[in-house]
mmCIF file with all atom_site columns, C-alpha atoms in Angstrom:
data_model
loop_
_atom_site.group_PDB
_atom_site.id
_atom_site.type_symbol
_atom_site.label_atom_id
_atom_site.label_alt_id
_atom_site.label_comp_id
_atom_site.label_asym_id
_atom_site.label_entity_id
_atom_site.label_seq_id
_atom_site.pdbx_PDB_ins_code
_atom_site.Cartn_x
_atom_site.Cartn_y
_atom_site.Cartn_z
_atom_site.occupancy
_atom_site.B_iso_or_equiv
_atom_site.pdbx_formal_charge
_atom_site.auth_seq_id
_atom_site.auth_comp_id
_atom_site.auth_asym_id
_atom_site.auth_atom_id
_atom_site.pdbx_PDB_model_num
ATOM 1   C CA . GLY A 1 1   ? 40.996 -30.958 14.341  1.00 0.00 ? 280 GLY A CA 1
ATOM 2   C CA . ALA A 1 2   ? 41.535 -32.082 10.893  1.00 0.00 ? 281 ALA A CA 1
ATOM 3   C CA . GLY A 1 3   ? 39.399 -30.471 8.587   1.00 0.00 ? 282 GLY A CA 1
ATOM 4   C CA . GLY A 1 4   ? 38.930 -31.095 5.119   1.00 0.00 ? 283 GLY A CA 1
ATOM 5   C CA . GLY A 1 5   ? 38.690 -28.638 1.997   1.00 0.00 ? 284 GLY A CA 1
ATOM 6   C CA . GLY A 1 6   ? 41.912 -26.406 1.694   1.00 0.00 ? 285 GLY A CA 1
ATOM 7   C CA . GLU A 1 7   ? 39.592 -23.511 -0.141  1.00 0.00 ? 286 GLU A CA 1
ATOM 8   C CA . GLU A 1 8   ? 38.088 -22.729 3.661   1.00 0.00 ? 287 GLU A CA 1
ATOM 9   C CA . PRO A 1 9   ? 40.496 -20.679 4.735   1.00 0.00 ? 288 PRO A CA 1
ATOM 10  C CA . ARG A 1 10  ? 40.049 -18.355 1.673   1.00 0.00 ? 289 ARG A CA 1
ATOM 11  C CA . GLY A 1 11  ? 36.348 -17.681 2.397   1.00 0.00 ? 290 GLY A CA 1
ATOM 12  C CA . GLY A 1 12  ? 35.313 -19.745 -0.677  1.00 0.00 ? 291 GLY A CA 1
ATOM 13  C CA . LEU A 1 13  ? 37.795 -17.697 -3.269  1.00 0.00 ? 292 LEU A CA 1
ATOM 14  C CA . SER A 1 14  ? 40.304 -20.012 -5.395  1.00 0.00 ? 293 SER A CA 1
ATOM 15  C CA . ALA A 1 15  ? 44.131 -19.230 -4.343  1.00 0.00 ? 294 ALA A CA 1
ATOM 16  C CA . HIS A 1 16  ? 44.201 -16.948 -7.453  1.00 0.00 ? 295 HIS A CA 1
ATOM 17  C CA . GLU A 1 17  ? 41.043 -14.932 -6.717  1.00 0.00 ? 296 GLU A CA 1
ATOM 18  C CA . ALA A 1 18  ? 42.168 -14.698 -2.944  1.00 0.00 ? 297 ALA A CA 1
ATOM 19  C CA . SER A 1 19  ? 45.467 -13.158 -4.184  1.00 0.00 ? 298 SER A CA 1
ATOM 20  C CA . SER A 1 20  ? 43.758 -10.290 -6.480  1.00 0.00 ? 299 SER A CA 1
ATOM 21  C CA . LEU A 1 21  ? 44.218 -7.104  -5.430  1.00 0.00 ? 300 LEU A CA 1
ATOM 22  C CA . TRP A 1 22  ? 41.419 -4.357  -4.942  1.00 0.00 ? 301 TRP A CA 1
ATOM 23  C CA . GLU A 1 23  ? 40.905 -0.754  -4.128  1.00 0.00 ? 302 GLU A CA 1
ATOM 24  C CA . TYR A 1 24  ? 37.751 1.020   -2.434  1.00 0.00 ? 303 TYR A CA 1
ATOM 25  C CA . TRP A 1 25  ? 36.345 4.071   -1.944  1.00 0.00 ? 304 TRP A CA 1
ATOM 26  C CA . ASP A 1 26  ? 36.304 4.919   1.720   1.00 0.00 ? 305 ASP A CA 1
ATOM 27  C CA . ASP A 1 27  ? 33.577 7.306   3.340   1.00 0.00 ? 306 ASP A CA 1
ATOM 28  C CA . ARG A 1 28  ? 35.426 10.350  2.423   1.00 0.00 ? 307 ARG A CA 1
ATOM 29  C CA . GLY A 1 29  ? 35.539 9.563   -1.358  1.00 0.00 ? 308 GLY A CA 1
ATOM 30  C CA . ARG A 1 30  ? 39.042 8.482   -0.921  1.00 0.00 ? 309 ARG A CA 1
ATOM 31  C CA . VAL A 1 31  ? 40.922 5.724   -2.957  1.00 0.00 ? 310 VAL A CA 1
ATOM 32  C CA . GLN A 1 32  ? 42.176 2.953   -0.386  1.00 0.00 ? 311 GLN A CA 1
ATOM 33  C CA . GLY A 1 33  ? 44.021 0.046   -1.177  1.00 0.00 ? 312 GLY A CA 1
ATOM 34  C CA . PRO A 1 34  ? 45.623 -2.084  -2.955  1.00 0.00 ? 313 PRO A CA 1
ATOM 35  C CA . PHE A 1 35  ? 44.104 -5.133  -0.828  1.00 0.00 ? 314 PHE A CA 1
ATOM 36  C CA . SER A 1 36  ? 43.586 -8.827  -1.150  1.00 0.00 ? 315 SER A CA 1
ATOM 37  C CA . ALA A 1 37  ? 40.327 -10.022 -2.313  1.00 0.00 ? 316 ALA A CA 1
ATOM 38  C CA . GLU A 1 38  ? 40.875 -12.672 0.685   1.00 0.00 ? 317 GLU A CA 1
ATOM 39  C CA . LYS A 1 39  ? 41.347 -9.737  3.179   1.00 0.00 ? 318 LYS A CA 1
ATOM 40  C CA . LEU A 1 40  ? 38.106 -7.819  1.590   1.00 0.00 ? 319 LEU A CA 1
ATOM 41  C CA . LEU A 1 41  ? 35.944 -10.599 1.824   1.00 0.00 ? 320 LEU A CA 1
ATOM 42  C CA . GLY A 1 42  ? 36.998 -11.051 5.609   1.00 0.00 ? 321 GLY A CA 1
ATOM 43  C CA . TRP A 1 43  ? 36.260 -7.748  6.317   1.00 0.00 ? 322 TRP A CA 1
ATOM 44  C CA . LEU A 1 44  ? 32.864 -7.763  4.532   1.00 0.00 ? 323 LEU A CA 1
ATOM 45  C CA . LYS A 1 45  ? 31.780 -11.045 6.578   1.00 0.00 ? 324 LYS A CA 1
ATOM 46  C CA . ALA A 1 46  ? 33.331 -9.576  10.141  1.00 0.00 ? 325 ALA A CA 1
ATOM 47  C CA . GLY A 1 47  ? 30.790 -6.636  9.124   1.00 0.00 ? 326 GLY A CA 1
ATOM 48  C CA . HIS A 1 48  ? 33.798 -3.772  8.856   1.00 0.00 ? 327 HIS A CA 1
ATOM 49  C CA . VAL A 1 49  ? 32.790 -3.334  5.141   1.00 0.00 ? 328 VAL A CA 1
ATOM 50  C CA . LYS A 1 50  ? 29.162 -2.860  3.785   1.00 0.00 ? 329 LYS A CA 1
ATOM 51  C CA . ALA A 1 51  ? 28.228 -5.203  0.766   1.00 0.00 ? 330 ALA A CA 1
ATOM 52  C CA . SER A 1 52  ? 27.802 -1.584  -1.015  1.00 0.00 ? 331 SER A CA 1
ATOM 53  C CA . ARG A 1 53  ? 31.165 -0.342  -0.226  1.00 0.00 ? 332 ARG A CA 1
ATOM 54  C CA . MET A 1 54  ? 32.518 0.713   -4.289  1.00 0.00 ? 333 MET A CA 1
ATOM 55  C CA . VAL A 1 55  ? 35.235 -1.588  -5.519  1.00 0.00 ? 334 VAL A CA 1
ATOM 56  C CA . ARG A 1 56  ? 37.499 -2.060  -8.438  1.00 0.00 ? 335 ARG A CA 1
ATOM 57  C CA . ARG A 1 57  ? 40.637 -3.869  -9.220  1.00 0.00 ? 336 ARG A CA 1
ATOM 58  C CA . SER A 1 58  ? 43.755 -2.602  -8.524  1.00 0.00 ? 337 SER A CA 1
ATOM 59  C CA . VAL A 1 59  ? 46.109 -1.159  -11.123 1.00 0.00 ? 338 VAL A CA 1
ATOM 60  C CA . LEU A 1 60  ? 49.343 -2.659  -9.075  1.00 0.00 ? 339 LEU A CA 1
ATOM 61  C CA . LEU A 1 61  ? 48.740 -6.201  -10.326 1.00 0.00 ? 340 LEU A CA 1
ATOM 62  C CA . SER A 1 62  ? 50.910 -8.668  -9.321  1.00 0.00 ? 341 SER A CA 1
ATOM 63  C CA . ASP A 1 63  ? 50.962 -10.247 -12.932 1.00 0.00 ? 342 ASP A CA 1
ATOM 64  C CA . PRO A 1 64  ? 51.278 -7.837  -15.752 1.00 0.00 ? 343 PRO A CA 1
ATOM 65  C CA . ASN A 1 65  ? 49.772 -10.277 -18.075 1.00 0.00 ? 344 ASN A CA 1
ATOM 66  C CA . GLU A 1 66  ? 46.584 -10.342 -16.335 1.00 0.00 ? 345 GLU A CA 1
ATOM 67  C CA . ALA A 1 67  ? 45.947 -6.302  -16.643 1.00 0.00 ? 346 ALA A CA 1
ATOM 68  C CA . ALA A 1 68  ? 44.153 -6.788  -19.580 1.00 0.00 ? 347 ALA A CA 1
ATOM 69  C CA . ALA A 1 69  ? 41.476 -9.022  -18.880 1.00 0.00 ? 348 ALA A CA 1
ATOM 70  C CA . ALA A 1 70  ? 41.201 -7.399  -14.989 1.00 0.00 ? 349 ALA A CA 1
ATOM 71  C CA . HIS A 1 71  ? 40.110 -4.121  -16.317 1.00 0.00 ? 350 HIS A CA 1
ATOM 72  C CA . ALA A 1 72  ? 41.861 -2.805  -13.894 1.00 0.00 ? 351 ALA A CA 1
ATOM 73  C CA . GLY A 1 73  ? 41.894 0.693   -12.795 1.00 0.00 ? 352 GLY A CA 1
ATOM 74  C CA . GLY A 1 74  ? 38.237 0.638   -14.677 1.00 0.00 ? 353 GLY A CA 1
ATOM 75  C CA . SER A 1 75  ? 34.986 1.923   -12.652 1.00 0.00 ? 354 SER A CA 1
ATOM 76  C CA . PHE A 1 76  ? 33.900 0.994   -9.314  1.00 0.00 ? 355 PHE A CA 1
ATOM 77  C CA . THR A 1 77  ? 31.357 -1.111  -8.596  1.00 0.00 ? 356 THR A CA 1
ATOM 78  C CA . PRO A 1 78  ? 29.179 -2.423  -5.609  1.00 0.00 ? 357 PRO A CA 1
ATOM 79  C CA . LEU A 1 79  ? 31.167 -5.296  -3.706  1.00 0.00 ? 358 LEU A CA 1
ATOM 80  C CA . ARG A 1 80  ? 28.341 -7.362  -3.527  1.00 0.00 ? 359 ARG A CA 1
ATOM 81  C CA . GLU A 1 81  ? 27.709 -6.967  -7.651  1.00 0.00 ? 360 GLU A CA 1
ATOM 82  C CA . THR A 1 82  ? 31.458 -7.829  -8.191  1.00 0.00 ? 361 THR A CA 1
ATOM 83  C CA . GLU A 1 83  ? 33.454 -11.197 -8.864  1.00 0.00 ? 362 GLU A CA 1
ATOM 84  C CA . PRO A 1 84  ? 34.684 -12.747 -6.844  1.00 0.00 ? 363 PRO A CA 1
ATOM 85  C CA . PHE A 1 85  ? 32.821 -11.397 -4.174  1.00 0.00 ? 364 PHE A CA 1
ATOM 86  C CA . ALA A 1 86  ? 29.504 -11.754 -5.232  1.00 0.00 ? 365 ALA A CA 1
ATOM 87  C CA . ALA A 1 87  ? 29.718 -15.638 -5.495  1.00 0.00 ? 366 ALA A CA 1
ATOM 88  C CA . ALA A 1 88  ? 31.402 -15.733 -2.448  1.00 0.00 ? 367 ALA A CA 1
ATOM 89  C CA . LEU A 1 89  ? 28.703 -13.937 -0.858  1.00 0.00 ? 368 LEU A CA 1
ATOM 90  C CA . ALA A 1 90  ? 25.814 -16.037 -2.586  1.00 0.00 ? 369 ALA A CA 1
ATOM 91  C CA . ALA A 1 91  ? 27.452 -18.852 -0.611  1.00 0.00 ? 370 ALA A CA 1
ATOM 92  C CA . PRO A 1 92  ? 25.413 -20.560 2.422   1.00 0.00 ? 371 PRO A CA 1
ATOM 93  C CA . ARG A 1 93  ? 26.124 -18.803 5.537   1.00 0.00 ? 372 ARG A CA 1
ATOM 94  C CA . ALA A 1 94  ? 28.738 -16.429 3.808   1.00 0.00 ? 373 ALA A CA 1
ATOM 95  C CA . LEU A 1 95  ? 27.446 -13.099 6.034   1.00 0.00 ? 374 LEU A CA 1
ATOM 96  C CA . PRO A 1 96  ? 26.572 -13.482 9.796   1.00 0.00 ? 375 PRO A CA 1
ATOM 97  C CA . ALA A 1 97  ? 22.944 -13.116 10.930  1.00 0.00 ? 376 ALA A CA 1
ATOM 98  C CA . PRO A 1 98  ? 22.470 -9.450  11.564  1.00 0.00 ? 377 PRO A CA 1
ATOM 99  C CA . PRO A 1 99  ? 22.287 -8.654  15.207  1.00 0.00 ? 378 PRO A CA 1
ATOM 100 C CA . PRO A 1 100 ? 18.636 -8.104  16.855  1.00 0.00 ? 379 PRO A CA 1
ATOM 101 C CA . VAL A 1 101 ? 17.292 -4.937  16.990  1.00 0.00 ? 380 VAL A CA 1
ATOM 102 C CA . LEU A 1 102 ? 17.496 -3.762  20.629  1.00 0.00 ? 381 LEU A CA 1
ATOM 103 C CA . PRO A 1 103 ? 15.537 -0.538  22.204  1.00 0.00 ? 382 PRO A CA 1
ATOM 104 C CA . SER A 1 104 ? 17.699 2.439   22.106  1.00 0.00 ? 383 SER A CA 1
ATOM 105 C CA . LEU A 1 105 ? 19.668 3.050   25.302  1.00 0.00 ? 384 LEU A CA 1
ATOM 106 C CA . ASP A 1 106 ? 19.866 6.605   27.089  1.00 0.00 ? 385 ASP A CA 1
ATOM 107 C CA . ARG A 1 107 ? 22.930 7.587   28.535  1.00 0.00 ? 386 ARG A CA 1
ATOM 108 C CA . GLY A 1 108 ? 22.492 5.809   31.749  1.00 0.00 ? 387 GLY A CA 1
ATOM 109 C CA . GLY A 1 109 ? 21.969 2.624   29.698  1.00 0.00 ? 388 GLY A CA 1
ATOM 110 C CA . GLU A 1 110 ? 18.304 2.182   31.270  1.00 0.00 ? 389 GLU A CA 1
ATOM 111 C CA . VAL A 1 111 ? 16.202 0.256   28.772  1.00 0.00 ? 390 VAL A CA 1
ATOM 112 C CA . PRO A 1 112 ? 12.848 2.490   27.624  1.00 0.00 ? 391 PRO A CA 1
ATOM 113 C CA . MET A 1 113 ? 10.283 0.733   29.274  1.00 0.00 ? 392 MET A CA 1
ATOM 114 C CA . TRP A 1 114 ? 7.236  3.215   30.014  1.00 0.00 ? 393 TRP A CA 1
ATOM 115 C CA . LEU A 1 115 ? 4.246  4.622   28.006  1.00 0.00 ? 394 LEU A CA 1
ATOM 116 C CA . TYR A 1 116 ? 2.406  7.497   28.482  1.00 0.00 ? 395 TYR A CA 1
ATOM 117 C CA . VAL A 1 117 ? -1.196 8.484   27.123  1.00 0.00 ? 396 VAL A CA 1
ATOM 118 C CA . ASP A 1 118 ? -1.214 12.210  25.527  1.00 0.00 ? 397 ASP A CA 1
ATOM 119 C CA . VAL A 1 119 ? -4.090 14.283  25.758  1.00 0.00 ? 398 VAL A CA 1
ATOM 120 C CA . THR A 1 120 ? -5.392 13.188  22.586  1.00 0.00 ? 399 THR A CA 1
ATOM 121 C CA . GLY A 1 121 ? -5.536 9.580   23.954  1.00 0.00 ? 400 GLY A CA 1
ATOM 122 C CA . ALA A 1 122 ? -2.669 8.131   21.492  1.00 0.00 ? 401 ALA A CA 1
ATOM 123 C CA . GLU A 1 123 ? -0.103 5.868   23.544  1.00 0.00 ? 402 GLU A CA 1
ATOM 124 C CA . GLN A 1 124 ? 3.716  7.488   23.466  1.00 0.00 ? 403 GLN A CA 1
ATOM 125 C CA . GLY A 1 125 ? 6.958  5.911   24.018  1.00 0.00 ? 404 GLY A CA 1
ATOM 126 C CA . PRO A 1 126 ? 8.388  3.781   25.313  1.00 0.00 ? 405 PRO A CA 1
ATOM 127 C CA . PHE A 1 127 ? 10.619 6.202   27.362  1.00 0.00 ? 406 PHE A CA 1
ATOM 128 C CA . THR A 1 128 ? 12.821 5.321   30.392  1.00 0.00 ? 407 THR A CA 1
ATOM 129 C CA . ALA A 1 129 ? 11.781 6.044   33.832  1.00 0.00 ? 408 ALA A CA 1
ATOM 130 C CA . ALA A 1 130 ? 14.481 8.714   34.201  1.00 0.00 ? 409 ALA A CA 1
ATOM 131 C CA . ALA A 1 131 ? 13.223 10.476  31.267  1.00 0.00 ? 410 ALA A CA 1
ATOM 132 C CA . MET A 1 132 ? 9.471  10.534  32.596  1.00 0.00 ? 411 MET A CA 1
ATOM 133 C CA . GLN A 1 133 ? 10.863 11.427  36.232  1.00 0.00 ? 412 GLN A CA 1
ATOM 134 C CA . ARG A 1 134 ? 12.329 14.371  34.454  1.00 0.00 ? 413 ARG A CA 1
ATOM 135 C CA . TRP A 1 135 ? 9.258  15.389  32.575  1.00 0.00 ? 414 TRP A CA 1
ATOM 136 C CA . ARG A 1 136 ? 7.269  15.029  35.903  1.00 0.00 ? 415 ARG A CA 1
ATOM 137 C CA . ALA A 1 137 ? 9.506  17.310  37.947  1.00 0.00 ? 416 ALA A CA 1
ATOM 138 C CA . ALA A 1 138 ? 9.273  19.747  35.164  1.00 0.00 ? 417 ALA A CA 1
ATOM 139 C CA . ALA A 1 139 ? 5.547  19.622  35.341  1.00 0.00 ? 418 ALA A CA 1
ATOM 140 C CA . MET A 1 140 ? 5.670  18.908  31.602  1.00 0.00 ? 419 MET A CA 1
ATOM 141 C CA . LEU A 1 141 ? 3.555  15.444  32.466  1.00 0.00 ? 420 LEU A CA 1
ATOM 142 C CA . PRO A 1 142 ? 0.668  16.216  34.570  1.00 0.00 ? 421 PRO A CA 1
ATOM 143 C CA . PRO A 1 143 ? -0.300 14.092  37.905  1.00 0.00 ? 422 PRO A CA 1
ATOM 144 C CA . GLU A 1 144 ? -3.249 12.623  36.033  1.00 0.00 ? 423 GLU A CA 1
ATOM 145 C CA . THR A 1 145 ? -1.310 11.305  32.864  1.00 0.00 ? 424 THR A CA 1
ATOM 146 C CA . LYS A 1 146 ? -1.795 7.749   32.568  1.00 0.00 ? 425 LYS A CA 1
ATOM 147 C CA . VAL A 1 147 ? 1.274  5.387   32.135  1.00 0.00 ? 426 VAL A CA 1
ATOM 148 C CA . ARG A 1 148 ? 1.987  1.910   31.670  1.00 0.00 ? 427 ARG A CA 1
ATOM 149 C CA . HIS A 1 149 ? 5.089  -0.435  31.860  1.00 0.00 ? 428 HIS A CA 1
ATOM 150 C CA . VAL A 1 150 ? 5.549  -2.426  28.412  1.00 0.00 ? 429 VAL A CA 1
ATOM 151 C CA . SER A 1 151 ? 4.433  -5.606  30.306  1.00 0.00 ? 430 SER A CA 1
ATOM 152 C CA . GLU A 1 152 ? 1.343  -4.516  31.087  1.00 0.00 ? 431 GLU A CA 1
ATOM 153 C CA . ALA A 1 153 ? -1.947 -4.489  29.546  1.00 0.00 ? 432 ALA A CA 1
ATOM 154 C CA . LYS A 1 154 ? -3.453 -1.241  28.214  1.00 0.00 ? 433 LYS A CA 1
ATOM 155 C CA . GLU A 1 155 ? -6.193 -1.644  30.620  1.00 0.00 ? 434 GLU A CA 1
ATOM 156 C CA . ALA A 1 156 ? -3.456 -1.220  33.299  1.00 0.00 ? 435 ALA A CA 1
ATOM 157 C CA . ALA A 1 157 ? -2.190 2.473   32.679  1.00 0.00 ? 436 ALA A CA 1
ATOM 158 C CA . ARG A 1 158 ? -2.737 4.499   35.741  1.00 0.00 ? 437 ARG A CA 1
ATOM 159 C CA . PRO A 1 159 ? -2.308 8.129   36.791  1.00 0.00 ? 438 PRO A CA 1
ATOM 160 C CA . ILE A 1 160 ? 1.831  8.774   36.726  1.00 0.00 ? 439 ILE A CA 1
ATOM 161 C CA . SER A 1 161 ? 0.943  10.711  40.200  1.00 0.00 ? 440 SER A CA 1
ATOM 162 C CA . SER A 1 162 ? 0.379  7.018   41.629  1.00 0.00 ? 441 SER A CA 1
ATOM 163 C CA . VAL A 1 163 ? 3.662  5.528   40.192  1.00 0.00 ? 442 VAL A CA 1
ATOM 164 C CA . PRO A 1 164 ? 6.610  6.459   42.773  1.00 0.00 ? 443 PRO A CA 1
ATOM 165 C CA . LEU A 1 165 ? 9.244  5.319   40.221  1.00 0.00 ? 444 LEU A CA 1
ATOM 166 C CA . LEU A 1 166 ? 8.234  8.018   37.759  1.00 0.00 ? 445 LEU A CA 1
ATOM 167 C CA . GLY A 1 167 ? 8.149  10.385  40.198  1.00 0.00 ? 446 GLY A CA 1
ATOM 168 C CA . GLY A 1 168 ? 4.633  10.228  41.500  1.00 0.00 ? 447 GLY A CA 1
ATOM 169 C CA . GLY A 1 169 ? 3.522  9.812   45.011  1.00 0.00 ? 448 GLY A CA 1
ATOM 170 C CA . GLY A 1 170 ? 5.048  12.550  46.462  1.00 0.00 ? 449 GLY A CA 1
#
């Protein structure tokens, strides 16, 4: 479709800013780059680079007359506090919404859904059925240990020995 706004492909940067060259410190403390501001901002928006990544203008400038004004090769500052990135990040919907937090998965990909009541009466979990089966088989959870599924009310807790899925009833 025909969309207006010729600046859109640059992610809110002017043509001059988009072509400016930048370096960043990687996780091992090495300087990487130079990269265009447009490319860095793209990585930032895609989640490949954190807003806390330390950046500076590259000493390799296309326009030598720009060197004095750019403070090239100066100190590194976080992307989110450095122009033109700070302004681009402040734009509405600059960064995607963070993904929802999901329960951690064990190796089998099972979602932790079971709770048990420990000897002090405190509820522990949630844990996967596979983990509970292993603990039950190893006699780490006595037969009278109260358990419940996360979808059930606390009052529904029952002895693990009465729940076949968790190694009970055997």
